[in-house]
mmCIF file of C-alpha atoms in Angstrom:
data_model
loop_
_atom_site.group_PDB
_atom_site.id
_atom_site.type_symbol
_atom_site.label_atom_id
_atom_site.label_comp_id
_atom_site.label_asym_id
_atom_site.label_seq_id
_atom_site.Cartn_x
_atom_site.Cartn_y
_atom_site.Cartn_z
ATOM 1 C CA UNK A 1 54.036 -13.428 -55.868
ATOM 2 C CA UNK A 2 54.622 -11.304 -52.786
ATOM 3 C CA UNK A 3 51.742 -9.198 -52.026
ATOM 4 C CA UNK A 4 49.132 -11.009 -53.971
ATOM 5 C CA UNK A 5 46.493 -12.941 -52.113
ATOM 6 C CA UNK A 6 43.765 -15.093 -53.371
ATOM 7 C CA UNK A 7 40.026 -14.722 -52.225
ATOM 8 C CA UNK A 8 40.391 -17.384 -49.807
ATOM 9 C CA UNK A 9 43.889 -16.184 -48.418
ATOM 10 C CA UNK A 10 42.680 -12.579 -47.780
ATOM 11 C CA UNK A 11 40.424 -12.916 -45.116
ATOM 12 C CA UNK A 12 42.605 -15.731 -43.363
ATOM 13 C CA UNK A 13 45.113 -13.124 -42.469
ATOM 14 C CA UNK A 14 44.107 -10.293 -40.221
ATOM 15 C CA UNK A 15 42.841 -12.635 -36.921
ATOM 16 C CA UNK A 16 45.678 -14.994 -36.651
ATOM 17 C CA UNK A 17 48.172 -12.444 -37.905
ATOM 18 C CA UNK A 18 47.006 -9.716 -35.210
ATOM 19 C CA UNK A 19 47.332 -12.644 -32.416
ATOM 20 C CA UNK A 20 50.852 -13.522 -33.707
ATOM 21 C CA UNK A 21 52.165 -9.888 -33.893
ATOM 22 C CA UNK A 22 50.777 -9.092 -30.622
ATOM 23 C CA UNK A 23 52.726 -11.891 -28.632
ATOM 24 C CA UNK A 24 55.909 -11.747 -31.085
ATOM 25 C CA UNK A 25 56.751 -8.080 -31.043
ATOM 26 C CA UNK A 26 59.761 -8.533 -28.993
ATOM 27 C CA UNK A 27 62.924 -8.466 -31.242
ATOM 28 C CA UNK A 28 65.168 -9.478 -28.152
ATOM 29 C CA UNK A 29 63.288 -13.074 -27.895
ATOM 30 C CA UNK A 30 62.689 -13.623 -31.799
ATOM 31 C CA UNK A 31 65.676 -12.350 -33.204
ATOM 32 C CA UNK A 32 69.055 -13.615 -34.517
ATOM 33 C CA UNK A 33 70.759 -16.404 -32.357
ATOM 34 C CA UNK A 34 67.221 -17.095 -30.463
ATOM 35 C CA UNK A 35 65.904 -20.328 -30.087
ATOM 36 C CA UNK A 36 62.175 -20.446 -30.612
ATOM 37 C CA UNK A 37 59.491 -23.359 -30.084
ATOM 38 C CA UNK A 38 56.104 -23.167 -31.725
ATOM 39 C CA UNK A 39 53.878 -25.837 -30.344
ATOM 40 C CA UNK A 40 50.690 -26.156 -32.538
ATOM 41 C CA UNK A 41 52.638 -24.845 -35.682
ATOM 42 C CA UNK A 42 50.605 -26.510 -38.241
ATOM 43 C CA UNK A 43 47.414 -24.201 -37.726
ATOM 44 C CA UNK A 44 46.803 -20.821 -38.866
ATOM 45 C CA UNK A 45 48.153 -18.974 -36.163
ATOM 46 C CA UNK A 46 51.115 -21.401 -35.559
ATOM 47 C CA UNK A 47 52.069 -21.245 -39.387
ATOM 48 C CA UNK A 48 52.486 -17.488 -39.174
ATOM 49 C CA UNK A 49 54.036 -17.547 -35.929
ATOM 50 C CA UNK A 50 56.579 -20.125 -37.605
ATOM 51 C CA UNK A 51 57.302 -17.522 -40.659
ATOM 52 C CA UNK A 52 57.446 -14.315 -38.391
ATOM 53 C CA UNK A 53 60.066 -15.933 -36.264
ATOM 54 C CA UNK A 54 61.921 -17.412 -39.000
ATOM 55 C CA UNK A 55 61.994 -14.076 -40.953
ATOM 56 C CA UNK A 56 63.513 -12.092 -37.933
ATOM 57 C CA UNK A 57 66.298 -14.639 -37.801
ATOM 58 C CA UNK A 58 65.413 -16.927 -35.278
ATOM 59 C CA UNK A 59 66.139 -20.975 -35.074
ATOM 60 C CA UNK A 60 62.329 -22.102 -35.507
ATOM 61 C CA UNK A 61 61.278 -25.639 -33.886
ATOM 62 C CA UNK A 62 58.034 -26.430 -34.851
ATOM 63 C CA UNK A 63 55.755 -29.069 -32.995
ATOM 64 C CA UNK A 64 52.835 -30.998 -34.584
ATOM 65 C CA UNK A 65 51.818 -34.292 -36.008
ATOM 66 C CA UNK A 66 53.910 -35.751 -38.352
ATOM 67 C CA UNK A 67 51.372 -35.501 -41.318
ATOM 68 C CA UNK A 68 52.426 -31.802 -41.182
ATOM 69 C CA UNK A 69 56.308 -32.067 -41.392
ATOM 70 C CA UNK A 70 56.490 -31.059 -44.996
ATOM 71 C CA UNK A 71 54.466 -27.887 -44.793
ATOM 72 C CA UNK A 72 56.611 -26.636 -41.809
ATOM 73 C CA UNK A 73 59.686 -27.213 -43.447
ATOM 74 C CA UNK A 74 58.522 -25.388 -46.485
ATOM 75 C CA UNK A 75 57.469 -22.321 -43.999
ATOM 76 C CA UNK A 76 61.034 -22.170 -42.678
ATOM 77 C CA UNK A 77 60.978 -24.144 -39.886
ATOM 78 C CA UNK A 78 64.879 -25.420 -38.668
ATOM 79 C CA UNK A 79 63.190 -28.717 -37.131
ATOM 80 C CA UNK A 80 60.004 -30.215 -36.840
ATOM 81 C CA UNK A 81 59.058 -32.526 -33.499
ATOM 82 C CA UNK A 82 56.305 -35.164 -33.851
ATOM 83 C CA UNK A 83 54.452 -34.453 -30.697
ATOM 84 C CA UNK A 84 52.801 -38.065 -30.816
ATOM 85 C CA UNK A 85 56.232 -39.523 -30.658
ATOM 86 C CA UNK A 86 58.257 -37.150 -28.741
ATOM 87 C CA UNK A 87 57.737 -34.668 -25.730
ATOM 88 C CA UNK A 88 59.884 -31.703 -26.613
ATOM 89 C CA UNK A 89 59.887 -30.565 -23.097
ATOM 90 C CA UNK A 90 62.010 -33.595 -21.980
ATOM 91 C CA UNK A 91 64.697 -33.123 -25.030
ATOM 92 C CA UNK A 92 67.151 -31.576 -22.517
ATOM 93 C CA UNK A 93 66.878 -28.424 -25.073
ATOM 94 C CA UNK A 94 65.912 -24.868 -23.836
ATOM 95 C CA UNK A 95 64.363 -22.153 -25.733
ATOM 96 C CA UNK A 96 64.234 -18.548 -25.654
ATOM 97 C CA UNK A 97 60.520 -18.415 -26.131
ATOM 98 C CA UNK A 98 57.792 -21.116 -26.354
ATOM 99 C CA UNK A 99 54.712 -20.234 -28.532
ATOM 100 C CA UNK A 100 51.988 -22.595 -27.291
ATOM 101 C CA UNK A 101 48.855 -22.479 -29.640
ATOM 102 C CA UNK A 102 47.001 -25.707 -27.792
ATOM 103 C CA UNK A 103 47.479 -24.292 -24.266
ATOM 104 C CA UNK A 104 46.570 -27.632 -23.065
ATOM 105 C CA UNK A 105 49.460 -28.486 -20.751
ATOM 106 C CA UNK A 106 50.541 -27.001 -17.413
ATOM 107 C CA UNK A 107 53.252 -24.216 -17.292
ATOM 108 C CA UNK A 108 55.328 -26.837 -15.143
ATOM 109 C CA UNK A 109 55.825 -28.877 -18.118
ATOM 110 C CA UNK A 110 57.109 -25.955 -20.171
ATOM 111 C CA UNK A 111 59.500 -24.909 -17.843
ATOM 112 C CA UNK A 112 61.763 -27.591 -18.287
ATOM 113 C CA UNK A 113 62.372 -26.372 -21.882
ATOM 114 C CA UNK A 114 62.576 -22.515 -21.174
ATOM 115 C CA UNK A 115 65.847 -20.721 -20.769
ATOM 116 C CA UNK A 116 66.014 -18.858 -17.236
ATOM 117 C CA UNK A 117 65.414 -15.622 -19.102
ATOM 118 C CA UNK A 118 63.020 -17.185 -21.632
ATOM 119 C CA UNK A 119 59.255 -16.146 -22.102
ATOM 120 C CA UNK A 120 56.105 -18.469 -22.368
ATOM 121 C CA UNK A 121 53.146 -17.315 -24.559
ATOM 122 C CA UNK A 122 49.908 -19.556 -24.249
ATOM 123 C CA UNK A 123 47.289 -18.837 -26.678
ATOM 124 C CA UNK A 124 44.844 -21.509 -26.010
ATOM 125 C CA UNK A 125 41.946 -22.178 -28.504
ATOM 126 C CA UNK A 126 40.512 -25.250 -26.597
ATOM 127 C CA UNK A 127 40.182 -26.925 -29.767
ATOM 128 C CA UNK A 128 37.098 -24.918 -31.135
ATOM 129 C CA UNK A 129 35.116 -26.188 -27.939
ATOM 130 C CA UNK A 130 35.546 -29.955 -28.544
ATOM 131 C CA UNK A 131 37.332 -30.216 -25.010
ATOM 132 C CA UNK A 132 33.796 -29.667 -23.452
ATOM 133 C CA UNK A 133 34.977 -32.046 -20.538
ATOM 134 C CA UNK A 134 36.970 -29.455 -19.427
ATOM 135 C CA UNK A 135 34.557 -26.937 -17.017
ATOM 136 C CA UNK A 136 34.806 -23.388 -18.286
ATOM 137 C CA UNK A 137 37.084 -24.435 -21.090
ATOM 138 C CA UNK A 138 40.514 -22.925 -20.402
ATOM 139 C CA UNK A 139 39.457 -20.217 -18.361
ATOM 140 C CA UNK A 140 40.881 -21.894 -15.073
ATOM 141 C CA UNK A 141 44.196 -22.590 -16.981
ATOM 142 C CA UNK A 142 44.680 -18.802 -17.698
ATOM 143 C CA UNK A 143 43.688 -17.547 -14.512
ATOM 144 C CA UNK A 144 46.296 -19.668 -12.845
ATOM 145 C CA UNK A 145 48.892 -18.213 -15.304
ATOM 146 C CA UNK A 146 48.020 -14.995 -14.457
ATOM 147 C CA UNK A 147 48.613 -15.756 -10.863
ATOM 148 C CA UNK A 148 51.787 -17.262 -11.576
ATOM 149 C CA UNK A 149 53.230 -14.633 -13.607
ATOM 150 C CA UNK A 150 53.439 -12.336 -10.485
ATOM 151 C CA UNK A 151 56.254 -14.771 -9.549
ATOM 152 C CA UNK A 152 57.669 -15.883 -12.841
ATOM 153 C CA UNK A 153 58.853 -13.296 -15.346
ATOM 154 C CA UNK A 154 58.807 -15.899 -18.109
ATOM 155 C CA UNK A 155 55.009 -15.724 -18.118
ATOM 156 C CA UNK A 156 54.982 -11.694 -18.429
ATOM 157 C CA UNK A 157 53.946 -10.348 -21.885
ATOM 158 C CA UNK A 158 56.560 -8.300 -24.314
ATOM 159 C CA UNK A 159 57.788 -4.973 -23.126
ATOM 160 C CA UNK A 160 56.953 -1.709 -25.144
ATOM 161 C CA UNK A 161 53.345 -0.301 -25.528
ATOM 162 C CA UNK A 162 50.595 -2.728 -27.324
ATOM 163 C CA UNK A 163 50.442 -2.034 -30.687
ATOM 164 C CA UNK A 164 46.870 -0.455 -32.178
ATOM 165 C CA UNK A 165 45.093 -2.137 -34.508
ATOM 166 C CA UNK A 166 45.986 0.106 -37.481
ATOM 167 C CA UNK A 167 49.337 -0.532 -36.547
ATOM 168 C CA UNK A 168 49.248 -4.414 -36.462
ATOM 169 C CA UNK A 169 47.188 -4.081 -40.001
ATOM 170 C CA UNK A 170 50.016 -1.983 -41.486
ATOM 171 C CA UNK A 171 52.878 -4.412 -40.372
ATOM 172 C CA UNK A 172 50.868 -7.334 -41.528
ATOM 173 C CA UNK A 173 50.765 -5.691 -45.023
ATOM 174 C CA UNK A 174 54.202 -4.956 -45.010
ATOM 175 C CA UNK A 175 55.086 -8.729 -44.212
ATOM 176 C CA UNK A 176 52.800 -9.802 -47.009
ATOM 177 C CA UNK A 177 54.008 -7.458 -49.631
ATOM 178 C CA UNK A 178 57.755 -8.502 -48.671
ATOM 179 C CA UNK A 179 56.980 -12.056 -49.227
ATOM 180 C CA UNK A 180 57.912 -12.843 -45.542
ATOM 181 C CA UNK A 181 54.521 -14.419 -44.485
ATOM 182 C CA UNK A 182 51.841 -16.351 -46.380
ATOM 183 C CA UNK A 183 48.728 -17.567 -44.987
ATOM 184 C CA UNK A 184 48.270 -21.204 -45.452
ATOM 185 C CA UNK A 185 44.713 -22.454 -46.429
ATOM 186 C CA UNK A 186 43.646 -25.868 -45.484
ATOM 187 C CA UNK A 187 40.208 -25.794 -46.889
ATOM 188 C CA UNK A 188 37.208 -23.532 -47.781
ATOM 189 C CA UNK A 189 33.591 -24.101 -47.325
ATOM 190 C CA UNK A 190 30.529 -21.910 -48.290
ATOM 191 C CA UNK A 191 28.610 -20.307 -45.583
ATOM 192 C CA UNK A 192 25.747 -23.001 -46.138
ATOM 193 C CA UNK A 193 28.075 -25.706 -45.037
ATOM 194 C CA UNK A 194 29.362 -24.129 -41.717
ATOM 195 C CA UNK A 195 28.686 -27.358 -39.879
ATOM 196 C CA UNK A 196 30.744 -29.259 -42.073
ATOM 197 C CA UNK A 197 33.430 -26.575 -41.409
ATOM 198 C CA UNK A 198 33.584 -26.749 -37.676
ATOM 199 C CA UNK A 199 33.089 -30.738 -38.013
ATOM 200 C CA UNK A 200 36.622 -30.675 -40.039
ATOM 201 C CA UNK A 201 38.348 -28.148 -37.521
ATOM 202 C CA UNK A 202 37.583 -30.534 -34.496
ATOM 203 C CA UNK A 203 38.120 -33.847 -36.058
ATOM 204 C CA UNK A 204 41.383 -32.485 -37.708
ATOM 205 C CA UNK A 205 44.228 -32.443 -38.353
ATOM 206 C CA UNK A 206 44.005 -29.168 -40.442
ATOM 207 C CA UNK A 207 46.862 -27.652 -42.515
ATOM 208 C CA UNK A 208 46.615 -24.035 -41.885
ATOM 209 C CA UNK A 209 43.288 -21.939 -41.730
ATOM 210 C CA UNK A 210 39.563 -23.547 -42.689
ATOM 211 C CA UNK A 211 37.933 -20.446 -44.375
ATOM 212 C CA UNK A 212 34.198 -19.818 -45.079
ATOM 213 C CA UNK A 213 33.435 -17.812 -48.102
ATOM 214 C CA UNK A 214 30.050 -16.230 -49.022
#
């Protein structure tokens, strides 16, 4: 029921929830009549982003592998794109906001799918360190984006003050109690099996969060 979380769901909410709310706090870009695309929608952060954007009235396109289609539709996605079969940046469709969890493609590719007044939000988890072939991980990529943001407003953050941690947690609690967001759990592992948990994360795909429990 709304506001009721299992012992596995409870610890999964704050980190991904805070990341999502921090970047999706501008109602002008995720409200009614807005087109939002969530790239990497099937993980913990992406799944919450899908639900939050949908709860605020946006038309939500979720991008992930075909195996996550059913879950993403159940979370409220209006359409799901299988990234292994279709490049969403070449569909000829433009979005008001692109929320990019993987962060593994250049901004030049996303510009093809962004409205002139849209916004690109890179998250970037570097696949939990699996992309070791890339020197310094995603840092060079993000430094480049910071430089480009000086010239392209689509890379700039949302307006308004940055919410405090207490404000973010309070908002998350309200959304949970209203049943507007529900954390999605892929699997749980005891702390003694932390290596197996990370192996599962890296080898994927995962449906939501992988949780370590005492």
